[in-house]
Amino acid sequence: MSEILEELERVGRIVGDARTNTREFRIILDDTSYLAVDDLVVVISDIPGLTEPLATYGVVTESESTYEGVTYETDVRRIADSGVLPAELIRTATVAITRMIPEIWTAPLAGQIVRRATGVQRDLALYVDDMGRKMPVGLAPDGSPIFLDLDFFDGTKGGHMSISGVSGVATKTTYAFFFIRMLTGARHIRENSDKYDAVGDSLHNTRVLVFNVKGQDLLWLDTENADFTDVDEAGWTALGITPTPFQLVTSGASLSDLMPGIPTVSFWSPPQEGTPEDIVLPQADRTGVSPFYWTPREFIDSGLLSYVFTDASDSRNQLQFLLERIQSQLQRWAVDLADGTGAVVLRHPNEHEFFEGKRVAVAPRSGEITINSLESLKNGIRYFIDPDEIEAHPDWVGSIERGTILAFIRRLEAASRVNRLGKLVRVGSKMSVDRDLATVTVVDIHSLHELAQRFVVGALLKETFEEKEETGSRTPLSVVVLDEMNKYAPIQGESPIKDMLIDIAQRGRSLGVLLIGAQQSASRVAPDVLENASIRVTGRLDSAESERSQYGWMLPSTRARAKLLKPGTMVLGQPAVPLPVVLKFPRTPWATRGEERLISSTEELFSGLDSSLSEDI
Amino acid sequence: MLSDLSDLSLSISSWDPAYGSAVDFREFHESDQQSIDDSVEVNSRNWEPIHGNMIDAPPAVLFVDGIQRIEARLEIYPPEFEVPQSALWAATGAGAVRWNRKERKSEFLNLTHRRVVVLPKGIEISHIERLKRADVDFEICHAGGTEFSDLQNEVHVQMAELESKIVRATADFATNIVIADGRIRSKHPPGALGYVKSHERRYLSGRPAETVPNLEIEQRTPIFLIGGQYPRYSWYIRVGYVPGGNRWQGIARLEVSAELELEHTMGLADISAVVIPIAAPPLYMDPRAPQNLVPIAALERELRRGLGDPELLNRKLKAVLHEA
C-alpha cells in the first residue's frame, strides 16, 4: 500500500503539538502545497503491534493560517510592516476521519506524512468500494464524480430522499431533477463494472411523479437551457451522461419518434374554466400540456372525498365519521348514466340492476339529481343528509348531530366553488393523469387554490401508492417528488395526506414507492417522514435552521458552511458514507425557469411582443 | 539491589541547576583601571546629542545572540577521591536574525545548539563514560579550575565561542549592520557592534554624562574610547521612552572594536541611532522593554525552544545514571 501512496501528492505532516484521535487530526502543510475544505487525504501509520500499516482517510473540514512566534496581536505589524520580528507563516488544516483500513480504530500517528487522496484512494475515503451499486450524484471540487449507493435509495437497503434549504438559493427542485436524470439516465446493469450502474433493467419502467407548484418552472424540462455552457457539458460528461433535455410525450401521440436512452416527460394541467377542455394554459407558447380532471365516477370510486377535507382542523372525530359514512354510501348508491361521460345518479342499492356482474347504466329519473360536477355532488349528498322539509336518510347520517352535518355541507360547498376544486371534477372523456405515458409526469398545480393543490396531491399519491400495493412488486420504481413537504406532512396536526405520506415513508421502501421530499425547514416536517429518508441533501440553510437537531448528520463545520452554500452546491448525507459530503452539480441542459429557455428564432423572440401590441390596438 | 559500586561514582546533584544562571562571569570583569577618552569625536566640553541618519545604511541588520542553560550538576565521586567533584551538564545555543529592512522581512540564520559537559580541571573523561548511554550528543571540555564558578565560567566561554563563530559565519559587513547582544569581545570580527542594555558601569562624567539622558530617539552621543586590553569605541543611543521612568531608562550603549577607523565608526553610530529604535519593543511586550530588541528576544525564544524540554533531558540523565 505504501508504494501506491508514493505516487500521491504529499501535502504535509500531522502536527505534533496536539493530540490526534480517532475523530480528527490536524495537518501542517508543506510550503508548496495547499488543502481546501472538502479535500480528501490519506495517512499511513505504522502502529506498533499491527502487522500491516494503518491507512487513515479523512476529509478537510477547516483550513487555517497563523504566524508562529507571535505573542501579541500587534506583533503582526512587526512581522509584516517593518519585518523586524522573525516569524514563520504556517498553514494548517483540520481533518475529520472518514475511514480506517484495516478497521482498527486507532489514532493516526503524529508527524506522519499526509497525502492528497486521489483516484482509488479517494474512492476508498468515500467508501465507494463498499457501495452495492454506485450512481454519480454530483461532482467533487476536482471535477470527479461523487457517488451515492443506490441500494439506499431504491429500497434495497433504504429509501427516500429529503432535500432542505432556503427557497431560491438552495436549488432543491433543480437538484431533485438532476438526481432523477442521473437515476433514469444510465441503463447499465450491475455486473457491468466499467459503466455507472443505475436502476438496472427496471430503469425504463421507472416512473416519476412531480408536482409543479411555483410558476411554470417545471414545464420546460423538454426545452434547452440558454445558460448551459461547455463547463456544464464537461461536468455531465464526467458524470457519464449525455446532457439533453427530457423528451416531450403527449397523450395520444406516436412514440416512434422518441430517441432511445433519453427519459421522457409529460405535462398535465387542470383545464381552464370556460374553455374547451384541451386548452389548459393561458400561455400560447407552451404546447403539449394535457388537461386532467376526475369524473364524478372516478371521484367516488377512488374515495377522493377524503382529500377535499385536508385541512388540519377537519380531523375532528364527528366530521371524519360522517365523511367516511358518506363516502361508503356514495360508493354503494352511485349508478352511471348511460351517456358514458362519467356522470352518476344516487339510487338506492336495492334498485340497482346488474348484468354479468356489473351495474347497468341508467337514465336519470325525474327528481333525481344528475351528478356531473362537485357542485351537483354536493347537492346530491345534501338531498340525503340535510333535505328540505323531510327527515335525513338514516343510512347516510346515522345518529350524527345536525351541527356536524351542517359543518360538512358548509365545507363541501366552499370546496366545490369553481376557483377551488370545482374545475377538477367534471364530466367528459376520461382525462386523468396517465403516469405510464412518460418517465417523468409533471402535474401543474401552481394556479390552483391551496385546497385544490392538496386535493390533487392527495388523490395522485393515493393512486400511486394503491397501484403498487396491489401489484406488491418493488420494481418498477415509482418516485414521487414533493416540494413543500412541511405543508403536506407538517410536524403538528393530522390530515389524510400526512397519514399517507407517513405510510409511504414507512412502507413505500418495500413497495418501491420512493419519496423525494423538499422543504425549507426540515424542522417543520413530521419526524416519521423525515427519519425514514435514507438520503439527506441540503442546499443553503437559514442560520437558525442549520443549528437544529434535524441536521445532526452534518459536522459542525458543515453546518457553519451550509449557511453560505451557493446555488449548485449541496451537502449529501447517505448511510453508506458516515460523513456529509459537499458536492456541486452542473447546470441542467433543460430550462428550470421560463427565462432560461433557449429561444431559437427571432420570430419566437418577438411573439410575446406582438400579442401585447395587438392588445394595445 | 546495588549491582556495582562504580554506579555511584557518577550521580546528579539534587541542587537546582537554575541556581547558577545569574552569576557574573570573571572573564568579562573589566579592570577598574580603564581609561576613558571622551574627546575622540567631540571635545568633552562641547558634547551635544548628534542626529543619526541612515544615508549609508546597508539593507540588512544582522542580530546575533547566544543562550546558555545549565541542565544538571553532576557529582563525580569514585572511590579514590576524597571529596566529590562537581561537573556541569549544560546546553548552549547561538544564532542570528537577519532583518532585511528593504524587504521588510526577518529570518533566522544558523541556529546552532550544543550540549557540553564541563569537567573540573584534572578530572578524566572516563569518569563520565556512563553518560553516553543517554543517547544525547554532547561535547566534553575542561574548566580552567576546580571551583564551581570555574565551571560556570567555562559554560559561558563555550557559548561566547559559539556566538562568535556564528558572527564570523554570517556577518557580511558590506550588506549588513551586525549587532551582537552584549559586550563586544576580542573574538568578534571588527565591525560587529555590541549592544549593551544595562548601565551597571559608569563610563562618563561631567558634561558627557549629562548629555546621555537628554538624548531623543534618532540621536546619539559623540563617540568615546574605552581603553584597556581590548580598546573599544562606544556611544549611547535612545531606543525608547519609559513613561514615569527616569531619563536613563530607554538608553542603550553600543560598542565596536577600536581597530575600526573612527570615521567609519561615526557612520555606524549614525545608522544605529536611527535603525535600532525601530526594533525596540513597546513596553507591554517585554519586561525588559524598550532595550530588549524584538529580533533578539525572538531569537532567544527560538534558541531556547531548540534546547528542548529541560525536564525531559533531566529524566533521561537520571534514567541512565540512577537506574541500573
Tab-separated table of N, CA and C in Angstrom, chain A residues 7-134:
chain	number	residue	atom	x	y	z
A	7	GLU	N	2.931	7.689	-5.079
A	7	GLU	CA	2.564	8.473	-6.262
A	7	GLU	C	1.643	9.637	-5.924
A	8	LEU	N	1.037	9.596	-4.753
A	8	LEU	CA	0.101	10.663	-4.390
A	8	LEU	C	0.856	11.904	-3.927
A	9	GLU	N	0.247	13.044	-4.145
A	9	GLU	CA	0.887	14.307	-3.772
A	9	GLU	C	0.987	14.440	-2.258
A	10	ARG	N	2.199	14.690	-1.775
A	10	ARG	CA	2.388	14.929	-0.352
A	10	ARG	C	1.957	16.356	-0.046
A	11	VAL	N	1.152	16.548	0.984
A	11	VAL	CA	0.686	17.891	1.305
A	11	VAL	C	1.223	18.395	2.634
A	12	GLY	N	1.655	17.492	3.510
A	12	GLY	CA	2.177	17.958	4.794
A	12	GLY	C	2.332	16.811	5.767
A	13	ARG	N	2.401	17.181	7.035
A	13	ARG	CA	2.513	16.169	8.086
A	13	ARG	C	1.500	16.438	9.179
A	14	ILE	N	1.158	15.394	9.924
A	14	ILE	CA	0.269	15.572	11.072
A	14	ILE	C	1.024	16.367	12.125
A	15	VAL	N	0.394	17.387	12.694
A	15	VAL	CA	1.092	18.251	13.647
A	15	VAL	C	1.474	17.477	14.899
A	16	GLY	N	2.497	17.978	15.569
A	16	GLY	CA	2.995	17.282	16.740
A	16	GLY	C	2.643	17.972	18.047
A	17	ASP	N	1.997	19.129	17.986
A	17	ASP	CA	1.747	19.831	19.250
A	17	ASP	C	0.376	19.528	19.832
A	18	ALA	N	-0.456	18.829	19.058
A	18	ALA	CA	-1.776	18.480	19.584
A	18	ALA	C	-1.984	16.988	19.397
A	19	ARG	N	-2.894	16.439	20.175
A	19	ARG	CA	-3.123	15.008	20.071
A	19	ARG	C	-3.973	14.664	18.868
A	20	THR	N	-3.665	13.598	18.218
A	20	THR	CA	-4.563	13.070	17.211
A	20	THR	C	-5.538	12.166	17.949
A	21	ASN	N	-6.696	11.944	17.365
A	21	ASN	CA	-7.595	10.951	17.925
A	21	ASN	C	-8.294	10.252	16.770
A	22	THR	N	-9.288	9.456	17.088
A	22	THR	CA	-9.913	8.692	16.003
A	22	THR	C	-11.000	9.484	15.311
A	23	ARG	N	-11.181	10.751	15.723
A	23	ARG	CA	-12.174	11.584	15.049
A	23	ARG	C	-11.525	12.592	14.119
A	24	GLU	N	-10.452	13.217	14.594
A	24	GLU	CA	-9.838	14.208	13.731
A	24	GLU	C	-8.351	14.384	14.026
A	25	PHE	N	-7.673	15.009	13.092
A	25	PHE	CA	-6.286	15.391	13.311
A	25	PHE	C	-6.013	16.658	12.519
A	26	ARG	N	-4.857	17.267	12.809
A	26	ARG	CA	-4.519	18.489	12.096
A	26	ARG	C	-3.237	18.291	11.314
A	27	ILE	N	-3.144	19.045	10.224
A	27	ILE	CA	-2.012	18.900	9.311
A	27	ILE	C	-1.263	20.218	9.247
A	28	ILE	N	0.065	20.157	9.309
A	28	ILE	CA	0.865	21.328	8.975
A	28	ILE	C	1.255	21.148	7.509
A	29	LEU	N	0.888	22.137	6.707
A	29	LEU	CA	1.056	21.986	5.263
A	29	LEU	C	2.478	22.306	4.825
A	30	ASP	N	2.925	21.607	3.814
A	30	ASP	CA	4.215	21.919	3.218
A	30	ASP	C	4.137	23.291	2.533
A	31	ASP	N	5.316	23.900	2.350
A	31	ASP	CA	5.330	25.244	1.774
A	31	ASP	C	4.757	25.304	0.366
A	32	THR	N	4.791	24.177	-0.324
A	32	THR	CA	4.386	24.200	-1.731
A	32	THR	C	2.990	23.632	-1.936
A	33	SER	N	2.299	23.256	-0.865
A	33	SER	CA	1.007	22.582	-1.033
A	33	SER	C	-0.119	23.373	-0.393
A	34	TYR	N	-1.321	23.033	-0.807
A	34	TYR	CA	-2.480	23.604	-0.127
A	34	TYR	C	-3.539	22.529	-0.005
A	35	LEU	N	-4.454	22.729	0.934
A	35	LEU	CA	-5.614	21.864	1.063
A	35	LEU	C	-6.820	22.770	1.235
A	36	ALA	N	-7.900	22.454	0.535
A	36	ALA	CA	-9.124	23.225	0.692
A	36	ALA	C	-10.128	22.372	1.457
A	37	VAL	N	-11.095	23.036	2.050
A	37	VAL	CA	-12.164	22.317	2.735
A	37	VAL	C	-12.807	21.350	1.733
A	38	ASP	N	-13.118	20.158	2.184
A	38	ASP	CA	-13.718	19.066	1.399
A	38	ASP	C	-12.678	18.227	0.650
A	39	ASP	N	-11.423	18.650	0.632
A	39	ASP	CA	-10.417	17.805	0.004
A	39	ASP	C	-10.244	16.541	0.836
A	40	LEU	N	-9.847	15.475	0.191
A	40	LEU	CA	-9.690	14.201	0.891
A	40	LEU	C	-8.208	13.868	1.028
A	41	VAL	N	-7.853	13.303	2.173
A	41	VAL	CA	-6.450	12.990	2.429
A	41	VAL	C	-6.319	11.568	2.959
A	42	VAL	N	-5.107	11.045	2.881
A	42	VAL	CA	-4.831	9.715	3.422
A	42	VAL	C	-3.487	9.759	4.140
A	43	VAL	N	-3.412	9.024	5.242
A	43	VAL	CA	-2.191	8.954	6.054
A	43	VAL	C	-1.915	7.485	6.323
A	44	ILE	N	-0.667	7.106	6.189
A	44	ILE	CA	-0.291	5.736	6.556
A	44	ILE	C	0.492	5.798	7.863
A	45	SER	N	0.076	5.025	8.859
A	45	SER	CA	0.804	4.977	10.121
A	45	SER	C	1.232	3.537	10.376
A	46	ASP	N	2.457	3.384	10.830
A	46	ASP	CA	2.903	2.068	11.279
A	46	ASP	C	2.632	1.983	12.767
A	47	ILE	N	1.526	1.374	13.110
A	47	ILE	CA	1.128	1.296	14.511
A	47	ILE	C	1.892	0.133	15.152
A	48	PRO	N	2.569	0.395	16.262
A	48	PRO	CA	3.301	-0.697	16.912
A	48	PRO	C	2.342	-1.837	17.260
A	49	GLY	N	2.758	-3.061	16.912
A	49	GLY	CA	1.923	-4.215	17.214
A	49	GLY	C	1.012	-4.621	16.088
A	50	LEU	N	0.805	-3.733	15.119
A	50	LEU	CA	-0.022	-4.087	13.975
A	50	LEU	C	0.889	-4.623	12.875
A	51	THR	N	0.469	-5.695	12.239
A	51	THR	CA	1.325	-6.286	11.221
A	51	THR	C	1.256	-5.530	9.911
A	52	GLU	N	0.135	-4.888	9.645
A	52	GLU	CA	0.050	-4.126	8.400
A	52	GLU	C	-0.126	-2.646	8.710
A	53	PRO	N	0.312	-1.785	7.781
A	53	PRO	CA	0.174	-0.348	8.040
A	53	PRO	C	-1.291	0.061	8.100
A	54	LEU	N	-1.585	1.044	8.904
A	54	LEU	CA	-2.948	1.535	9.054
A	54	LEU	C	-3.138	2.745	8.150
A	55	ALA	N	-4.119	2.641	7.263
A	55	ALA	CA	-4.422	3.782	6.398
A	55	ALA	C	-5.588	4.546	7.013
A	56	THR	N	-5.387	5.823	7.260
A	56	THR	CA	-6.453	6.668	7.807
A	56	THR	C	-6.883	7.639	6.719
A	57	TYR	N	-8.195	7.669	6.445
A	57	TYR	CA	-8.722	8.574	5.425
A	57	TYR	C	-9.524	9.671	6.099
A	58	GLY	N	-9.500	10.846	5.505
A	58	GLY	CA	-10.265	11.932	6.110
A	58	GLY	C	-10.611	13.003	5.103
A	59	VAL	N	-11.499	13.872	5.547
A	59	VAL	CA	-11.924	14.995	4.716
A	59	VAL	C	-11.577	16.277	5.455
A	60	VAL	N	-11.050	17.246	4.718
A	60	VAL	CA	-10.643	18.517	5.331
A	60	VAL	C	-11.894	19.290	5.731
A	61	THR	N	-11.975	19.665	7.016
A	61	THR	CA	-13.148	20.405	7.467
A	61	THR	C	-12.823	21.867	7.747
A	62	GLU	N	-11.553	22.173	7.891
A	62	GLU	CA	-11.203	23.569	8.143
A	62	GLU	C	-9.778	23.825	7.666
A	63	SER	N	-9.544	25.024	7.233
A	63	SER	CA	-8.228	25.423	6.767
A	63	SER	C	-7.815	26.648	7.579
A	64	GLU	N	-6.588	26.664	8.081
A	64	GLU	CA	-6.183	27.732	8.997
A	64	GLU	C	-4.794	28.269	8.629
A	65	SER	N	-4.497	29.461	9.117
A	65	SER	CA	-3.169	30.025	8.923
A	65	SER	C	-2.828	30.948	10.080
A	66	THR	N	-1.560	30.995	10.461
A	66	THR	CA	-1.120	31.913	11.509
A	66	THR	C	0.379	32.130	11.386
A	67	TYR	N	0.888	33.114	12.122
A	67	TYR	CA	2.325	33.270	12.257
A	67	TYR	C	2.753	32.509	13.494
A	68	GLU	N	3.763	31.720	13.358
A	68	GLU	CA	4.315	31.061	14.524
A	68	GLU	C	5.344	32.008	15.121
A	69	GLY	N	5.381	32.098	16.459
A	69	GLY	CA	6.322	33.005	17.100
A	69	GLY	C	5.687	34.322	17.478
A	70	VAL	N	4.361	34.387	17.320
A	70	VAL	CA	3.658	35.608	17.664
A	70	VAL	C	3.110	35.492	19.078
A	71	THR	N	3.322	36.527	19.879
A	71	THR	CA	2.794	36.522	21.241
A	71	THR	C	1.625	37.478	21.361
A	72	TYR	N	1.746	38.626	20.706
A	72	TYR	CA	0.705	39.633	20.789
A	72	TYR	C	0.124	39.862	19.407
A	73	GLU	N	-1.115	40.334	19.394
A	73	GLU	CA	-1.780	40.550	18.112
A	73	GLU	C	-1.050	41.600	17.283
A	74	THR	N	-0.496	42.613	17.971
A	74	THR	CA	0.180	43.673	17.231
A	74	THR	C	1.524	43.217	16.670
A	75	ASP	N	1.965	42.022	17.080
A	75	ASP	CA	3.221	41.512	16.531
A	75	ASP	C	3.178	41.442	15.008
A	76	VAL	N	1.973	41.292	14.482
A	76	VAL	CA	1.867	41.152	13.034
A	76	VAL	C	2.427	42.387	12.324
A	77	ARG	N	2.325	43.563	12.974
A	77	ARG	CA	2.898	44.763	12.355
A	77	ARG	C	4.413	44.641	12.285
A	78	ARG	N	4.992	44.115	13.378
A	78	ARG	CA	6.447	43.978	13.395
A	78	ARG	C	6.915	42.889	12.430
A	79	ILE	N	6.010	41.973	12.105
A	79	ILE	CA	6.380	40.924	11.152
A	79	ILE	C	6.163	41.405	9.724
A	80	ALA	N	4.967	41.954	9.473
A	80	ALA	CA	4.602	42.230	8.090
A	80	ALA	C	4.902	43.663	7.658
A	81	ASP	N	4.910	44.617	8.596
A	81	ASP	CA	5.169	46.002	8.200
A	81	ASP	C	6.662	46.332	8.227
A	82	SER	N	7.267	46.257	9.424
A	82	SER	CA	8.689	46.590	9.487
A	82	SER	C	9.545	45.349	9.246
A	83	GLY	N	8.977	44.188	9.521
A	83	GLY	CA	9.722	42.942	9.303
A	83	GLY	C	10.759	42.685	10.370
A	84	VAL	N	10.685	43.415	11.485
A	84	VAL	CA	11.739	43.308	12.484
A	84	VAL	C	11.624	42.023	13.306
A	85	LEU	N	10.422	41.455	13.361
A	85	LEU	CA	10.229	40.238	14.153
A	85	LEU	C	10.227	39.015	13.235
A	86	PRO	N	11.173	38.109	13.461
A	86	PRO	CA	11.164	36.916	12.628
A	86	PRO	C	10.006	36.015	13.041
A	87	ALA	N	9.260	35.515	12.077
A	87	ALA	CA	8.142	34.621	12.382
A	87	ALA	C	7.922	33.745	11.169
A	88	GLU	N	7.315	32.596	11.384
A	88	GLU	CA	7.075	31.708	10.262
A	88	GLU	C	5.588	31.676	9.972
A	89	LEU	N	5.283	31.948	8.728
A	89	LEU	CA	3.894	31.859	8.297
A	89	LEU	C	3.570	30.384	8.131
A	90	ILE	N	2.590	29.908	8.883
A	90	ILE	CA	2.245	28.487	8.741
A	90	ILE	C	0.793	28.347	8.322
A	91	ARG	N	0.536	27.258	7.614
A	91	ARG	CA	-0.828	26.955	7.197
A	91	ARG	C	-1.150	25.551	7.679
A	92	THR	N	-2.301	25.426	8.264
A	92	THR	CA	-2.699	24.120	8.782
A	92	THR	C	-4.094	23.785	8.286
A	93	ALA	N	-4.481	22.538	8.450
A	93	ALA	CA	-5.822	22.106	8.071
A	93	ALA	C	-6.304	21.100	9.103
A	94	THR	N	-7.595	21.125	9.363
A	94	THR	CA	-8.192	20.145	10.267
A	94	THR	C	-8.921	19.102	9.419
A	95	VAL	N	-8.749	17.861	9.801
A	95	VAL	CA	-9.308	16.760	9.010
A	95	VAL	C	-10.223	15.922	9.896
A	96	ALA	N	-11.415	15.636	9.403
A	96	ALA	CA	-12.297	14.696	10.095
A	96	ALA	C	-12.075	13.322	9.475
A	97	ILE	N	-11.884	12.332	10.307
A	97	ILE	CA	-11.566	10.996	9.814
A	97	ILE	C	-12.822	10.324	9.276
A	98	THR	N	-12.717	9.775	8.093
A	98	THR	CA	-13.860	9.083	7.499
A	98	THR	C	-13.710	7.573	7.570
A	99	ARG	N	-12.481	7.112	7.557
A	99	ARG	CA	-12.338	5.667	7.422
A	99	ARG	C	-10.963	5.208	7.857
A	100	MET	N	-10.880	3.980	8.351
A	100	MET	CA	-9.590	3.353	8.649
A	100	MET	C	-9.557	2.000	7.956
A	101	ILE	N	-8.458	1.714	7.323
A	101	ILE	CA	-8.270	0.393	6.710
A	101	ILE	C	-6.925	-0.143	7.188
A	102	PRO	N	-6.847	-1.298	7.851
A	102	PRO	CA	-7.973	-2.141	8.287
A	102	PRO	C	-8.786	-1.422	9.359
A	103	GLU	N	-9.961	-1.942	9.631
A	103	GLU	CA	-10.861	-1.231	10.528
A	103	GLU	C	-10.449	-1.433	11.980
A	104	ILE	N	-9.294	-0.863	12.303
A	104	ILE	CA	-8.816	-0.892	13.685
A	104	ILE	C	-8.792	0.547	14.129
A	105	TRP	N	-9.653	0.891	15.024
A	105	TRP	CA	-9.919	2.289	15.349
A	105	TRP	C	-8.823	2.842	16.251
A	106	THR	N	-7.735	3.216	15.626
A	106	THR	CA	-6.565	3.714	16.337
A	106	THR	C	-6.173	5.041	15.704
A	107	ALA	N	-5.767	5.982	16.527
A	107	ALA	CA	-5.445	7.308	16.005
A	107	ALA	C	-4.224	7.242	15.094
A	108	PRO	N	-4.222	8.017	14.013
A	108	PRO	CA	-3.026	8.095	13.180
A	108	PRO	C	-1.894	8.740	13.983
A	109	LEU	N	-0.667	8.437	13.636
A	109	LEU	CA	0.463	8.891	14.444
A	109	LEU	C	0.874	10.317	14.088
A	110	ALA	N	1.195	11.071	15.124
A	110	ALA	CA	1.671	12.439	14.923
A	110	ALA	C	2.936	12.404	14.067
A	111	GLY	N	3.076	13.401	13.215
A	111	GLY	CA	4.290	13.508	12.408
A	111	GLY	C	4.247	12.727	11.106
A	112	GLN	N	3.181	11.945	10.885
A	112	GLN	CA	3.136	11.150	9.656
A	112	GLN	C	2.875	12.033	8.436
A	113	ILE	N	3.329	11.524	7.303
A	113	ILE	CA	3.145	12.266	6.054
A	113	ILE	C	1.688	12.153	5.606
A	114	VAL	N	1.112	13.294	5.238
A	114	VAL	CA	-0.271	13.322	4.763
A	114	VAL	C	-0.255	13.530	3.258
A	115	ARG	N	-1.041	12.708	2.577
A	115	ARG	CA	-1.105	12.837	1.114
A	115	ARG	C	-2.528	13.114	0.672
A	116	ARG	N	-2.625	13.777	-0.468
A	116	ARG	CA	-3.938	14.043	-1.048
A	116	ARG	C	-4.483	12.732	-1.619
A	117	ALA	N	-5.692	12.371	-1.232
A	117	ALA	CA	-6.278	11.115	-1.718
A	117	ALA	C	-6.931	11.361	-3.065
A	118	THR	N	-6.351	10.774	-4.088
A	118	THR	CA	-6.948	10.884	-5.413
A	118	THR	C	-7.119	9.489	-5.977
A	119	GLY	N	-7.885	9.382	-7.054
A	119	GLY	CA	-8.064	8.099	-7.721
A	119	GLY	C	-8.661	7.057	-6.798
A	120	VAL	N	-8.012	5.903	-6.761
A	120	VAL	CA	-8.527	4.780	-5.971
A	120	VAL	C	-8.612	5.154	-4.496
A	121	GLN	N	-7.600	5.890	-4.012
A	121	GLN	CA	-7.577	6.254	-2.595
A	121	GLN	C	-8.741	7.170	-2.236
A	122	ARG	N	-9.109	8.016	-3.186
A	122	ARG	CA	-10.240	8.913	-2.973
A	122	ARG	C	-11.529	8.104	-2.827
A	123	ASP	N	-11.686	7.113	-3.694
A	123	ASP	CA	-12.874	6.264	-3.610
A	123	ASP	C	-12.919	5.510	-2.285
A	124	LEU	N	-11.744	5.095	-1.821
A	124	LEU	CA	-11.702	4.395	-0.535
A	124	LEU	C	-12.135	5.334	0.590
A	125	ALA	N	-11.672	6.598	0.515
A	125	ALA	CA	-12.023	7.567	1.555
A	125	ALA	C	-13.525	7.768	1.630
A	126	LEU	N	-14.198	7.626	0.481
A	126	LEU	CA	-15.645	7.862	0.434
A	126	LEU	C	-16.436	6.550	0.359
A	127	TYR	N	-15.787	5.444	0.695
A	127	TYR	CA	-16.469	4.143	0.771
A	127	TYR	C	-17.082	3.693	-0.558
A	128	VAL	N	-16.561	4.206	-1.659
A	128	VAL	CA	-17.163	3.833	-2.940
A	128	VAL	C	-17.012	2.330	-3.182
A	129	ASP	N	-15.914	1.750	-2.678
A	129	ASP	CA	-15.703	0.314	-2.871
A	129	ASP	C	-16.726	-0.520	-2.117
A	130	ASP	N	-17.340	0.059	-1.089
A	130	ASP	CA	-18.330	-0.654	-0.285
A	130	ASP	C	-19.735	-0.566	-0.874
A	131	MET	N	-19.902	0.296	-1.859
A	131	MET	CA	-21.258	0.549	-2.348
A	131	MET	C	-21.751	-0.607	-3.199
A	132	GLY	N	-22.989	-0.998	-2.962
A	132	GLY	CA	-23.586	-2.077	-3.744
A	132	GLY	C	-23.703	-1.667	-5.190
A	133	ARG	N	-24.378	-0.554	-5.412
A	133	ARG	CA	-24.492	-0.008	-6.761
A	133	ARG	C	-24.224	1.480	-6.661
A	134	LYS	N	-23.169	1.917	-7.306
A	134	LYS	CA	-22.838	3.336	-7.183
A	134	LYS	C	-23.435	4.117	-8.335
